Amino acid sequence: MAEPTASAEQTEPTGRTGQPARPAEQPGHESLRLLREEVSHLVKTVPGPVTSVSARLGECVLEVTWASQAAPDVERTVIAAPAPAEASAEAPAPPADDTLKRVTAPLVGTFYVAPEPGAPPFVQPGDRIEAGQTIGIVEAMKLMNPVVSDWAGEVLQVMAADAEPVEFGQVLVRVRTERT
């Protein structure tokens, strides 16, 4: 798997001293380098073939999914923690697996995995869901807003915890759809 490459570097014009041009300092350049190194390290060290890599530097999201050596049909994912707020450039990522979909929060509020306290959750990893099925609720201003999946498939991961504050667009559930 090829390591992501940075975009063309900006250079400063030649100074009065006649010194050759040097790369311009870019905000987040060091963070981008560290993220690329981490992606490279993870790709080289995960047990089994990597099936997808997604890296974003702003609010740092780093997801690596790979097939298990013991069970090739089973995939595992590792997700990195958020980066410092000053990191804002995006790192290029390889093409994503088009069967991996994300159900995101439609608004800011509090996410609930079940219809009421003590009730079973709407979905759990391994569940088969249909398009239009409720996967959770986001409470905003005392209104309970159902969150529905746009895709049919298997729930891979519930990303938000019960009663956790969520932001608009935050990934709540990861779904693997059928290949078409």
Backbone as JSON Lines, residues from 0, in Angstrom:
{"i":0,"aa":"M","n":[0.84,-1.17,0.0],"ca":[0.0,0.0,0.0],"c":[0.89,1.23,0.0]}
{"i":1,"aa":"A","n":[0.62,2.16,-0.88],"ca":[1.45,3.34,-1.01],"c":[1.17,4.3,0.14]}
{"i":2,"aa":"E","n":[2.2,4.94,0.61],"ca":[2.06,5.91,1.69],"c":[1.5,7.19,1.1]}
{"i":3,"aa":"P","n":[0.55,7.86,1.81],"ca":[0.01,9.11,1.31],"c":[1.12,10.14,1.13]}
{"i":4,"aa":"T","n":[0.98,10.99,0.14],"ca":[1.98,12.01,-0.1],"c":[1.37,13.38,0.12]}
{"i":5,"aa":"A","n":[2.2,14.32,0.5],"ca":[1.74,15.69,0.73],"c":[1.59,16.4,-0.6]}
{"i":6,"aa":"S","n":[0.81,17.46,-0.6],"ca":[0.66,18.26,-1.81],"c":[1.96,19.02,-2.07]}
{"i":7,"aa":"A","n":[2.05,19.64,-3.23],"ca":[3.27,20.36,-3.6],"c":[3.59,21.41,-2.54]}
{"i":8,"aa":"E","n":[4.85,21.52,-2.19],"ca":[5.27,22.47,-1.16],"c":[5.31,23.88,-1.72]}
{"i":9,"aa":"Q","n":[4.92,24.84,-0.88],"ca":[5.04,26.23,-1.26],"c":[6.46,26.66,-0.9]}
{"i":10,"aa":"T","n":[7.05,27.52,-1.69],"ca":[8.4,27.97,-1.39],"c":[8.44,29.48,-1.28]}
{"i":11,"aa":"E","n":[9.4,29.92,-0.48],"ca":[9.61,31.36,-0.34],"c":[10.5,31.82,-1.49]}
{"i":12,"aa":"P","n":[10.34,33.05,-1.94],"ca":[11.23,33.54,-3.0],"c":[12.66,33.64,-2.48]}
{"i":13,"aa":"T","n":[13.6,33.66,-3.4],"ca":[15.01,33.77,-3.04],"c":[15.23,35.09,-2.33]}
{"i":14,"aa":"G","n":[15.92,35.05,-1.21],"ca":[16.16,36.25,-0.41],"c":[17.27,37.11,-1.0]}
{"i":15,"aa":"R","n":[17.54,38.27,-0.36],"ca":[18.57,39.18,-0.83],"c":[19.95,38.56,-0.74]}
{"i":16,"aa":"T","n":[20.13,37.59,0.13],"ca":[21.45,36.99,0.29],"c":[21.75,36.0,-0.83]}
{"i":17,"aa":"G","n":[20.76,35.72,-1.69],"ca":[20.99,34.79,-2.77],"c":[20.84,33.33,-2.34]}
{"i":18,"aa":"Q","n":[20.39,33.12,-1.11],"ca":[20.19,31.75,-0.63],"c":[19.07,31.1,-1.44]}
{"i":19,"aa":"P","n":[19.19,29.77,-1.67],"ca":[18.13,29.09,-2.41],"c":[16.81,29.15,-1.65]}
{"i":20,"aa":"A","n":[15.72,29.04,-2.4],"ca":[14.39,29.06,-1.79],"c":[14.25,27.86,-0.86]}
{"i":21,"aa":"R","n":[13.48,28.02,0.21],"ca":[13.25,26.92,1.13],"c":[11.75,26.75,1.34]}
{"i":22,"aa":"P","n":[11.32,25.57,1.79],"ca":[9.88,25.37,1.97],"c":[9.31,26.4,2.94]}
{"i":23,"aa":"A","n":[8.15,26.94,2.59],"ca":[7.47,27.89,3.48],"c":[6.9,27.12,4.67]}
{"i":24,"aa":"E","n":[6.9,27.78,5.81],"ca":[6.31,27.15,6.99],"c":[4.8,27.08,6.78]}
{"i":25,"aa":"Q","n":[4.27,25.9,6.91],"ca":[2.83,25.71,6.74],"c":[2.22,25.36,8.09]}
{"i":26,"aa":"P","n":[1.09,25.97,8.42],"ca":[0.44,25.63,9.68],"c":[0.09,24.14,9.67]}
{"i":27,"aa":"G","n":[0.39,23.45,10.75],"ca":[0.06,22.04,10.85],"c":[0.97,21.12,10.08]}
{"i":28,"aa":"H","n":[2.05,21.67,9.46],"ca":[2.95,20.84,8.65],"c":[3.56,19.71,9.48]}
{"i":29,"aa":"E","n":[4.0,20.02,10.7],"ca":[4.58,19.0,11.57],"c":[3.53,17.96,11.96]}
{"i":30,"aa":"S","n":[2.31,18.42,12.24],"ca":[1.23,17.49,12.58],"c":[0.91,16.58,11.41]}
{"i":31,"aa":"L","n":[0.92,17.12,10.2],"ca":[0.67,16.32,9.0],"c":[1.75,15.25,8.84]}
{"i":32,"aa":"R","n":[3.01,15.63,9.06],"ca":[4.11,14.67,8.97],"c":[3.94,13.55,10.0]}
{"i":33,"aa":"L","n":[3.6,13.93,11.23],"ca":[3.41,12.93,12.28],"c":[2.24,12.0,11.97]}
{"i":34,"aa":"L","n":[1.16,12.56,11.42],"ca":[0.01,11.74,11.05],"c":[0.38,10.74,9.96]}
{"i":35,"aa":"R","n":[1.13,11.21,8.95],"ca":[1.55,10.3,7.88],"c":[2.45,9.19,8.43]}
{"i":36,"aa":"E","n":[3.34,9.54,9.36],"ca":[4.19,8.52,9.96],"c":[3.36,7.5,10.74]}
{"i":37,"aa":"E","n":[2.36,7.97,11.48],"ca":[1.51,7.07,12.26],"c":[0.71,6.14,11.34]}
{"i":38,"aa":"V","n":[0.16,6.69,10.26],"ca":[-0.58,5.86,9.29],"c":[0.34,4.81,8.71]}
{"i":39,"aa":"S","n":[1.53,5.21,8.31],"ca":[2.51,4.29,7.74],"c":[2.85,3.19,8.74]}
{"i":40,"aa":"H","n":[3.09,3.57,9.98],"ca":[3.42,2.59,11.02],"c":[2.27,1.61,11.23]}
{"i":41,"aa":"L","n":[1.04,2.12,11.33],"ca":[-0.12,1.24,11.53],"c":[-0.31,0.28,10.37]}
{"i":42,"aa":"V","n":[-0.18,0.77,9.15],"ca":[-0.36,-0.07,7.96],"c":[0.67,-1.2,7.96]}
{"i":43,"aa":"K","n":[1.88,-0.9,8.41],"ca":[2.94,-1.91,8.41],"c":[2.8,-2.91,9.56]}
{"i":44,"aa":"T","n":[2.11,-2.54,10.65],"ca":[2.11,-3.4,11.83],"c":[0.79,-4.1,12.14]}
{"i":45,"aa":"V","n":[-0.31,-3.75,11.47],"ca":[-1.57,-4.42,11.8],"c":[-1.51,-5.89,11.37]}
{"i":46,"aa":"P","n":[-2.14,-6.77,12.13],"ca":[-2.11,-8.2,11.82],"c":[-3.11,-8.55,10.72]}
{"i":47,"aa":"G","n":[-2.66,-8.64,9.49],"ca":[-3.54,-8.98,8.36],"c":[-3.54,-7.86,7.35]}
{"i":48,"aa":"P","n":[-4.13,-8.12,6.18],"ca":[-4.14,-7.11,5.12],"c":[-5.06,-5.94,5.45]}
{"i":49,"aa":"V","n":[-4.57,-4.72,5.2],"ca":[-5.35,-3.51,5.42],"c":[-6.41,-3.42,4.33]}
{"i":50,"aa":"T","n":[-7.67,-3.15,4.74],"ca":[-8.75,-3.02,3.76],"c":[-9.15,-1.57,3.53]}
{"i":51,"aa":"S","n":[-8.91,-0.7,4.52],"ca":[-9.16,0.72,4.3],"c":[-8.4,1.56,5.32]}
{"i":52,"aa":"V","n":[-8.04,2.78,4.89],"ca":[-7.37,3.75,5.76],"c":[-8.06,5.08,5.51]}
{"i":53,"aa":"S","n":[-8.42,5.75,6.59],"ca":[-9.02,7.07,6.49],"c":[-8.28,7.96,7.47]}
{"i":54,"aa":"A","n":[-7.73,9.07,7.0],"ca":[-6.99,9.97,7.89],"c":[-7.46,11.39,7.63]}
{"i":55,"aa":"R","n":[-7.74,12.12,8.7],"ca":[-8.12,13.52,8.59],"c":[-7.4,14.25,9.7]}
{"i":56,"aa":"L","n":[-6.81,15.36,9.44],"ca":[-6.0,16.05,10.44],"c":[-6.81,17.0,11.31]}
{"i":57,"aa":"G","n":[-7.72,17.79,10.73],"ca":[-8.58,18.66,11.53],"c":[-9.49,17.79,12.37]}
{"i":58,"aa":"E","n":[-9.5,17.96,13.69],"ca":[-10.24,17.1,14.62],"c":[-9.78,15.65,14.47]}
{"i":59,"aa":"C","n":[-8.58,15.44,14.1],"ca":[-7.86,14.18,13.85],"c":[-8.69,12.91,13.94]}
{"i":60,"aa":"V","n":[-9.07,12.38,12.82],"ca":[-9.75,11.09,12.76],"c":[-8.84,10.18,11.96]}
{"i":61,"aa":"L","n":[-8.4,9.1,12.55],"ca":[-7.53,8.14,11.88],"c":[-8.15,6.77,12.06]}
{"i":62,"aa":"E","n":[-8.67,6.18,11.0],"ca":[-9.28,4.87,11.05],"c":[-8.51,3.93,10.14]}
{"i":63,"aa":"V","n":[-8.16,2.77,10.66],"ca":[-7.5,1.74,9.86],"c":[-8.33,0.47,10.05]}
{"i":64,"aa":"T","n":[-8.79,-0.12,8.95],"ca":[-9.57,-1.35,9.02],"c":[-8.78,-2.43,8.32]}
{"i":65,"aa":"W","n":[-8.72,-3.61,8.95],"ca":[-7.96,-4.71,8.36],"c":[-8.68,-6.02,8.59]}
{"i":66,"aa":"A","n":[-8.38,-7.01,7.74],"ca":[-8.95,-8.34,7.88],"c":[-8.13,-9.13,8.88]}
{"i":67,"aa":"S","n":[-8.78,-9.91,9.7],"ca":[-8.12,-10.76,10.68],"c":[-7.44,-11.92,9.96]}
{"i":68,"aa":"Q","n":[-6.23,-12.29,10.4],"ca":[-5.53,-13.42,9.77],"c":[-6.24,-14.73,10.08]}
{"i":69,"aa":"A","n":[-6.79,-14.86,11.3],"ca":[-7.47,-16.1,11.69],"c":[-8.8,-16.26,10.96]}
{"i":70,"aa":"A","n":[-9.51,-15.16,10.76],"ca":[-10.81,-15.2,10.08],"c":[-10.83,-14.07,9.06]}
{"i":71,"aa":"P","n":[-10.44,-14.32,7.79],"ca":[-10.34,-13.27,6.79],"c":[-11.61,-12.46,6.56]}
{"i":72,"aa":"D","n":[-12.79,-13.03,6.88],"ca":[-14.04,-12.29,6.67],"c":[-14.34,-11.32,7.81]}
{"i":73,"aa":"V","n":[-13.56,-11.4,8.9],"ca":[-13.77,-10.52,10.05],"c":[-12.81,-9.36,9.94]}
{"i":74,"aa":"E","n":[-13.33,-8.15,10.07],"ca":[-12.48,-6.97,10.0],"c":[-12.41,-6.29,11.35]}
{"i":75,"aa":"R","n":[-11.29,-5.64,11.63],"ca":[-11.09,-4.9,12.87],"c":[-10.73,-3.47,12.51]}
{"i":76,"aa":"T","n":[-11.07,-2.55,13.41],"ca":[-10.8,-1.15,13.16],"c":[-10.15,-0.54,14.38]}
{"i":77,"aa":"V","n":[-9.16,0.33,14.16],"ca":[-8.58,1.12,15.24],"c":[-8.82,2.58,14.88]}
{"i":78,"aa":"I","n":[-9.21,3.37,15.87],"ca":[-9.51,4.78,15.64],"c":[-8.68,5.59,16.61]}
{"i":79,"aa":"A","n":[-7.97,6.58,16.09],"ca":[-7.1,7.4,16.93],"c":[-7.89,8.5,17.61]}
{"i":80,"aa":"A","n":[-7.3,9.07,18.64],"ca":[-7.91,10.15,19.4],"c":[-7.78,11.47,18.66]}
{"i":81,"aa":"P","n":[-8.59,12.48,19.04],"ca":[-8.5,13.79,18.39],"c":[-7.13,14.43,18.55]}
{"i":82,"aa":"A","n":[-6.75,15.2,17.55],"ca":[-5.48,15.92,17.56],"c":[-5.65,17.27,18.23]}
{"i":83,"aa":"P","n":[-4.54,17.95,18.48],"ca":[-4.64,19.3,19.03],"c":[-5.42,20.22,18.1]}
{"i":84,"aa":"A","n":[-6.05,21.24,18.67],"ca":[-6.92,22.13,17.9],"c":[-6.18,22.86,16.78]}
{"i":85,"aa":"E","n":[-4.85,23.09,16.91],"ca":[-4.15,23.85,15.87],"c":[-3.97,23.06,14.58]}
{"i":86,"aa":"A","n":[-4.16,21.76,14.58],"ca":[-4.01,20.95,13.36],"c":[-5.25,21.14,12.5]}
{"i":87,"aa":"S","n":[-5.08,21.63,11.26],"ca":[-6.24,21.9,10.43],"c":[-6.13,21.4,9.0]}
{"i":88,"aa":"A","n":[-4.96,21.02,8.53],"ca":[-4.82,20.53,7.15],"c":[-5.3,19.09,7.07]}
{"i":89,"aa":"E","n":[-5.8,18.69,5.91],"ca":[-6.24,17.31,5.75],"c":[-5.18,16.5,5.06]}
{"i":90,"aa":"A","n":[-4.97,15.28,5.56],"ca":[-4.02,14.37,4.93],"c":[-4.74,13.58,3.85]}
{"i":91,"aa":"P","n":[-4.1,13.36,2.71],"ca":[-4.74,12.57,1.68],"c":[-4.89,11.13,2.15]}
{"i":92,"aa":"A","n":[-5.95,10.48,1.73],"ca":[-6.19,9.09,2.13],"c":[-6.44,8.25,0.88]}
{"i":93,"aa":"P","n":[-6.12,6.97,0.95],"ca":[-6.39,6.1,-0.18],"c":[-7.9,6.0,-0.41]}
{"i":94,"aa":"P","n":[-8.32,5.51,-1.57],"ca":[-9.75,5.38,-1.84],"c":[-10.4,4.52,-0.75]}
{"i":95,"aa":"A","n":[-11.54,4.96,-0.28],"ca":[-12.24,4.25,0.79],"c":[-13.05,3.1,0.23]}
{"i":96,"aa":"D","n":[-13.3,2.11,1.07],"ca":[-14.15,0.98,0.72],"c":[-15.58,1.52,0.6]}
{"i":97,"aa":"D","n":[-16.2,1.38,-0.57],"ca":[-17.53,1.96,-0.78],"c":[-18.63,1.21,-0.03]}
{"i":98,"aa":"T","n":[-18.33,0.11,0.64],"ca":[-19.33,-0.59,1.43],"c":[-19.37,-0.1,2.87]}
{"i":99,"aa":"L","n":[-18.38,0.71,3.28],"ca":[-18.35,1.25,4.64],"c":[-19.09,2.58,4.66]}
{"i":100,"aa":"K","n":[-20.17,2.63,5.42],"ca":[-20.99,3.84,5.5],"c":[-21.05,4.31,6.94]}
{"i":101,"aa":"R","n":[-21.39,5.57,7.12],"ca":[-21.49,6.15,8.45],"c":[-22.84,6.81,8.62]}
{"i":102,"aa":"V","n":[-23.47,6.57,9.75],"ca":[-24.69,7.26,10.12],"c":[-24.24,8.38,11.06]}
{"i":103,"aa":"T","n":[-24.56,9.61,10.71],"ca":[-24.08,10.76,11.48],"c":[-25.21,11.47,12.2]}
{"i":104,"aa":"A","n":[-24.84,12.25,13.19],"ca":[-25.82,13.02,13.96],"c":[-26.43,14.11,13.09]}
{"i":105,"aa":"P","n":[-27.76,14.17,13.02],"ca":[-28.41,15.19,12.19],"c":[-28.47,16.57,12.85]}
{"i":106,"aa":"L","n":[-28.14,16.63,14.16],"ca":[-28.15,17.89,14.88],"c":[-27.33,17.74,16.16]}
{"i":107,"aa":"V","n":[-27.09,18.86,16.83],"ca":[-26.36,18.87,18.1],"c":[-27.33,18.47,19.2]}
{"i":108,"aa":"G","n":[-26.88,17.62,20.1],"ca":[-27.74,17.21,21.21],"c":[-27.11,16.09,22.01]}
{"i":109,"aa":"T","n":[-27.94,15.32,22.68],"ca":[-27.49,14.18,23.48],"c":[-27.96,12.91,22.81]}
{"i":110,"aa":"F","n":[-27.03,11.98,22.56],"ca":[-27.33,10.74,21.85],"c":[-27.76,9.66,22.85]}
{"i":111,"aa":"Y","n":[-28.81,8.96,22.51],"ca":[-29.28,7.83,23.31],"c":[-29.35,6.59,22.43]}
{"i":112,"aa":"V","n":[-28.82,5.47,22.95],"ca":[-28.78,4.23,22.18],"c":[-30.06,3.42,22.3]}
{"i":113,"aa":"A","n":[-30.93,3.77,23.27],"ca":[-32.17,3.02,23.51],"c":[-33.34,4.0,23.64]}
{"i":114,"aa":"P","n":[-34.56,3.49,23.45],"ca":[-35.72,4.38,23.52],"c":[-36.01,4.92,24.93]}
{"i":115,"aa":"E","n":[-35.54,4.2,25.96],"ca":[-35.71,4.65,27.34],"c":[-34.67,3.96,28.21]}
{"i":116,"aa":"P","n":[-34.39,4.51,29.39],"ca":[-33.38,3.89,30.27],"c":[-33.77,2.43,30.59]}
{"i":117,"aa":"G","n":[-32.8,1.54,30.51],"ca":[-33.01,0.14,30.81],"c":[-33.53,-0.69,29.64]}
{"i":118,"aa":"A","n":[-33.96,-0.05,28.56],"ca":[-34.46,-0.77,27.38],"c":[-33.28,-1.26,26.54]}
{"i":119,"aa":"P","n":[-33.48,-2.31,25.75],"ca":[-32.39,-2.76,24.88],"c":[-32.05,-1.68,23.84]}
{"i":120,"aa":"P","n":[-30.79,-1.62,23.42],"ca":[-30.39,-0.6,22.43],"c":[-31.08,-0.84,21.08]}
{"i":121,"aa":"F","n":[-31.22,0.25,20.31],"ca":[-31.79,0.14,18.98],"c":[-30.96,-0.81,18.11]}
{"i":122,"aa":"V","n":[-29.64,-0.64,18.16],"ca":[-28.73,-1.49,17.37],"c":[-27.48,-1.79,18.17]}
{"i":123,"aa":"Q","n":[-26.84,-2.91,17.84],"ca":[-25.57,-3.32,18.43],"c":[-24.68,-3.83,17.32]}
{"i":124,"aa":"P","n":[-23.36,-3.84,17.52],"ca":[-22.47,-4.4,16.51],"c":[-22.89,-5.83,16.15]}
{"i":125,"aa":"G","n":[-22.93,-6.1,14.86],"ca":[-23.33,-7.42,14.37],"c":[-24.78,-7.47,13.92]}
{"i":126,"aa":"D","n":[-25.61,-6.48,14.34],"ca":[-27.02,-6.45,13.93],"c":[-27.15,-6.14,12.44]}
{"i":127,"aa":"R","n":[-28.14,-6.74,11.8],"ca":[-28.5,-6.4,10.42],"c":[-29.56,-5.31,10.51]}
{"i":128,"aa":"I","n":[-29.39,-4.23,9.74],"ca":[-30.37,-3.15,9.75],"c":[-30.86,-2.89,8.33]}
{"i":129,"aa":"E","n":[-32.0,-2.24,8.25],"ca":[-32.61,-1.87,6.97],"c":[-32.52,-0.35,6.81]}
{"i":130,"aa":"A","n":[-32.57,0.11,5.57],"ca":[-32.61,1.55,5.32],"c":[-33.87,2.1,5.98]}
{"i":131,"aa":"G","n":[-33.74,3.22,6.68],"ca":[-34.86,3.83,7.36],"c":[-35.05,3.35,8.79]}
{"i":132,"aa":"Q","n":[-34.25,2.39,9.23],"ca":[-34.36,1.87,10.6],"c":[-33.73,2.84,11.58]}
{"i":133,"aa":"T","n":[-34.36,3.03,12.73],"ca":[-33.84,3.9,13.78],"c":[-32.63,3.24,14.44]}
{"i":134,"aa":"I","n":[-31.54,4.0,14.55],"ca":[-30.32,3.48,15.19],"c":[-30.07,4.16,16.53]}
{"i":135,"aa":"G","n":[-30.81,5.22,16.83],"ca":[-30.64,5.94,18.08],"c":[-31.53,7.17,18.1]}
{"i":136,"aa":"I","n":[-31.37,7.96,19.15],"ca":[-32.15,9.19,19.32],"c":[-31.19,10.3,19.7]}
{"i":137,"aa":"V","n":[-31.4,11.49,19.15],"ca":[-30.67,12.68,19.6],"c":[-31.7,13.62,20.23]}
{"i":138,"aa":"E","n":[-31.48,13.91,21.52],"ca":[-32.36,14.84,22.23],"c":[-31.8,16.24,22.08]}
{"i":139,"aa":"A","n":[-32.65,17.15,21.65],"ca":[-32.26,18.55,21.53],"c":[-33.45,19.41,21.97]}
{"i":140,"aa":"M","n":[-33.23,20.26,22.92],"ca":[-34.26,21.15,23.43],"c":[-35.51,20.38,23.85]}
{"i":141,"aa":"K","n":[-35.32,19.29,24.57],"ca":[-36.39,18.43,25.12],"c":[-37.18,17.7,24.03]}
{"i":142,"aa":"L","n":[-36.7,17.73,22.78],"ca":[-37.34,16.97,21.7],"c":[-36.49,15.76,21.38]}
{"i":143,"aa":"M","n":[-37.14,14.6,21.24],"ca":[-36.44,13.36,20.89],"c":[-36.49,13.19,19.38]}
{"i":144,"aa":"N","n":[-35.33,13.25,18.73],"ca":[-35.23,13.16,17.28],"c":[-34.65,11.8,16.89]}
{"i":145,"aa":"P","n":[-35.45,10.95,16.22],"ca":[-34.92,9.65,15.83],"c":[-33.82,9.82,14.78]}
{"i":146,"aa":"V","n":[-32.78,9.0,14.88],"ca":[-31.7,8.97,13.89],"c":[-31.87,7.68,13.12]}
{"i":147,"aa":"V","n":[-32.03,7.8,11.8],"ca":[-32.26,6.62,10.97],"c":[-31.09,6.39,10.03]}
{"i":148,"aa":"S","n":[-30.91,5.15,9.66],"ca":[-29.84,4.78,8.72],"c":[-30.35,4.97,7.3]}
{"i":149,"aa":"D","n":[-29.48,5.46,6.45],"ca":[-29.8,5.58,5.03],"c":[-29.49,4.28,4.29]}
{"i":150,"aa":"W","n":[-28.84,3.33,4.98],"ca":[-28.36,2.12,4.33],"c":[-28.82,0.87,5.06]}
{"i":151,"aa":"A","n":[-28.98,-0.2,4.28],"ca":[-29.19,-1.53,4.84],"c":[-27.82,-2.18,4.94]}
{"i":152,"aa":"G","n":[-27.61,-2.97,5.97],"ca":[-26.33,-3.65,6.11],"c":[-26.11,-4.13,7.52]}
{"i":153,"aa":"E","n":[-24.84,-4.36,7.86],"ca":[-24.46,-4.85,9.18],"c":[-23.83,-3.72,9.99]}
{"i":154,"aa":"V","n":[-24.27,-3.59,11.23],"ca":[-23.69,-2.6,12.14],"c":[-22.3,-3.09,12.53]}
{"i":155,"aa":"L","n":[-21.27,-2.29,12.21],"ca":[-19.9,-2.64,12.58],"c":[-19.53,-2.1,13.95]}
{"i":156,"aa":"Q","n":[-19.98,-0.87,14.22],"ca":[-19.55,-0.22,15.45],"c":[-20.51,0.9,15.8]}
{"i":157,"aa":"V","n":[-20.86,1.0,17.08],"ca":[-21.6,2.14,17.59],"c":[-20.54,3.07,18.17]}
{"i":158,"aa":"M","n":[-20.36,4.23,17.56],"ca":[-19.26,5.12,17.88],"c":[-19.53,6.05,19.06]}
{"i":159,"aa":"A","n":[-20.79,6.35,19.33],"ca":[-21.13,7.27,20.42],"c":[-21.73,6.48,21.58]}
{"i":160,"aa":"A","n":[-21.38,6.87,22.78],"ca":[-21.89,6.21,23.98],"c":[-23.27,6.75,24.34]}
{"i":161,"aa":"D","n":[-24.01,5.99,25.13],"ca":[-25.33,6.4,25.58],"c":[-25.21,7.67,26.43]}
{"i":162,"aa":"A","n":[-26.13,8.6,26.2],"ca":[-26.22,9.87,26.93],"c":[-24.99,10.76,26.7]}
{"i":163,"aa":"E","n":[-24.3,10.57,25.58],"ca":[-23.12,11.36,25.25],"c":[-23.52,12.57,24.39]}
{"i":164,"aa":"P","n":[-22.98,13.76,24.69],"ca":[-23.24,14.91,23.82],"c":[-22.61,14.66,22.45]}
{"i":165,"aa":"V","n":[-23.34,15.01,21.38],"ca":[-22.83,14.82,20.03],"c":[-22.97,16.13,19.25]}
{"i":166,"aa":"E","n":[-22.12,16.27,18.25],"ca":[-22.12,17.44,17.37],"c":[-22.78,17.08,16.05]}
{"i":167,"aa":"F","n":[-23.25,18.08,15.33],"ca":[-23.8,17.86,13.99],"c":[-22.74,17.19,13.12]}
{"i":168,"aa":"G","n":[-23.11,16.12,12.44],"ca":[-22.2,15.43,11.53],"c":[-21.29,14.42,12.2]}
{"i":169,"aa":"Q","n":[-21.32,14.3,13.52],"ca":[-20.48,13.33,14.22],"c":[-20.94,11.92,13.86]}
{"i":170,"aa":"V","n":[-19.99,11.02,13.63],"ca":[-20.32,9.64,13.29],"c":[-20.88,8.94,14.53]}
{"i":171,"aa":"L","n":[-22.07,8.36,14.38],"ca":[-22.71,7.65,15.49],"c":[-22.58,6.14,15.33]}
{"i":172,"aa":"V","n":[-22.77,5.66,14.1],"ca":[-22.75,4.22,13.82],"c":[-22.06,3.99,12.49]}
{"i":173,"aa":"R","n":[-21.22,2.94,12.43],"ca":[-20.59,2.53,11.16],"c":[-21.32,1.29,10.67]}
{"i":174,"aa":"V","n":[-21.64,1.28,9.36],"ca":[-22.41,0.2,8.74],"c":[-21.66,-0.31,7.52]}
{"i":175,"aa":"R","n":[-21.64,-1.64,7.36],"ca":[-21.1,-2.23,6.14],"c":[-22.28,-2.67,5.3]}
{"i":176,"aa":"T","n":[-22.38,-2.1,4.08],"ca":[-23.47,-2.44,3.17],"c":[-23.02,-3.59,2.29]}
{"i":177,"aa":"E","n":[-23.96,-4.17,1.57],"ca":[-23.64,-5.25,0.64],"c":[-22.98,-4.65,-0.6]}
{"i":178,"aa":"R","n":[-22.03,-5.38,-1.16],"ca":[-21.41,-4.93,-2.42],"c":[-22.44,-5.02,-3.54]}
{"i":179,"aa":"T","n":[-22.45,-3.99,-4.4],"ca":[-23.4,-4.01,-5.52],"c":[-22.72,-4.3,-6.82]}
